[in-house]
C-alpha positions as CSV (number, residue, x, y, z in Angstrom):
1,M,0.0,0.1,0.0
2,S,1.1,3.3,-0.6
3,E,1.3,6.6,1.5
4,T,-1.9,7.8,-0.1
5,G,-3.7,4.4,0.9
6,R,-4.4,4.0,-3.1
7,Q,-4.1,0.4,-4.4
8,I,-4.1,-0.8,-7.9
9,G,-7.9,-0.6,-9.0
10,Y,-8.5,2.8,-7.2
11,M,-10.3,5.1,-9.3
12,N,-10.4,8.9,-8.3
13,A,-13.1,11.5,-8.7
14,H,-12.0,12.2,-12.2
15,H,-12.4,8.9,-13.9
16,Q,-8.4,8.1,-13.6
17,R,-7.8,4.3,-12.3
18,I,-4.6,3.5,-11.0
19,I,-3.5,0.1,-13.3
20,A,0.3,-0.5,-12.1
21,R,2.7,0.8,-9.7
22,A,6.0,2.3,-11.7
23,T,9.7,3.4,-11.1
24,I,11.5,5.5,-13.0
25,R,15.4,4.2,-13.4
26,G,17.3,6.5,-11.4
27,E,14.9,8.1,-9.1
28,P,13.9,6.7,-6.1
29,A,10.2,7.9,-5.9
30,M,7.3,5.4,-6.5
31,R,4.8,6.5,-9.4
32,F,1.8,5.0,-10.5
33,V,0.6,4.1,-14.0
34,M,-3.1,5.9,-14.5
35,W,-5.6,5.1,-16.8
36,C,-8.3,7.5,-17.8
37,A,-11.6,5.7,-18.1
38,R,-13.2,8.5,-20.4
39,C,-10.3,8.2,-23.2
40,G,-8.2,5.1,-22.3
41,H,-5.1,7.1,-22.1
42,H,-2.5,5.9,-19.6
43,Y,0.5,8.0,-18.2
44,V,2.7,8.1,-14.9
45,T,2.0,10.2,-11.9
46,D,3.6,11.0,-8.7
47,E,2.1,9.1,-5.8
48,G,0.8,12.3,-4.5
49,Q,-1.3,13.1,-7.0
50,V,-3.3,10.1,-7.7
51,V,-6.4,11.7,-5.3
52,R,-6.4,15.1,-7.5
53,R,-5.0,13.7,-11.1
54,R,-6.8,14.4,-14.4
55,C,-5.8,13.3,-17.5
56,P,-3.4,15.2,-19.6
57,N,-5.4,14.5,-22.7
58,H,-8.7,16.7,-21.7
59,D,-10.6,18.0,-19.2
60,N,-7.5,20.8,-18.6
61,G,-5.3,18.0,-17.2
62,S,-2.0,18.8,-16.1
63,P,1.0,17.2,-18.0
64,A,1.9,13.6,-17.0
65,I,5.3,13.1,-15.8
66,A,7.8,13.6,-18.8
67,S,10.0,10.4,-19.1
68,D,11.5,8.5,-21.6
69,S,9.6,5.1,-21.9
70,R,12.6,2.9,-22.0
71,R,13.3,4.4,-18.2
72,V,9.7,3.7,-17.0
73,E,9.1,0.2,-15.4
74,W,6.0,-1.0,-14.4
75,V,6.0,-2.9,-11.4
76,T,3.7,-5.9,-10.4
């Protein structure tokens, strides 16, 4: 379980669901892979943003973590 108390499967009020944990090589912080139930987009976000996160594709969502996809590792 994370500091936010959220687990894989949790969906916030903006219809963003946690689908996996992620780490970015070279960075110690735990991140989450989020999936938008409205448009199907998935992206990586910081643990502290899970509850209030909006999709970066619409609804005035802030940009997701910019990272080279080769550095992102999904944690099962």
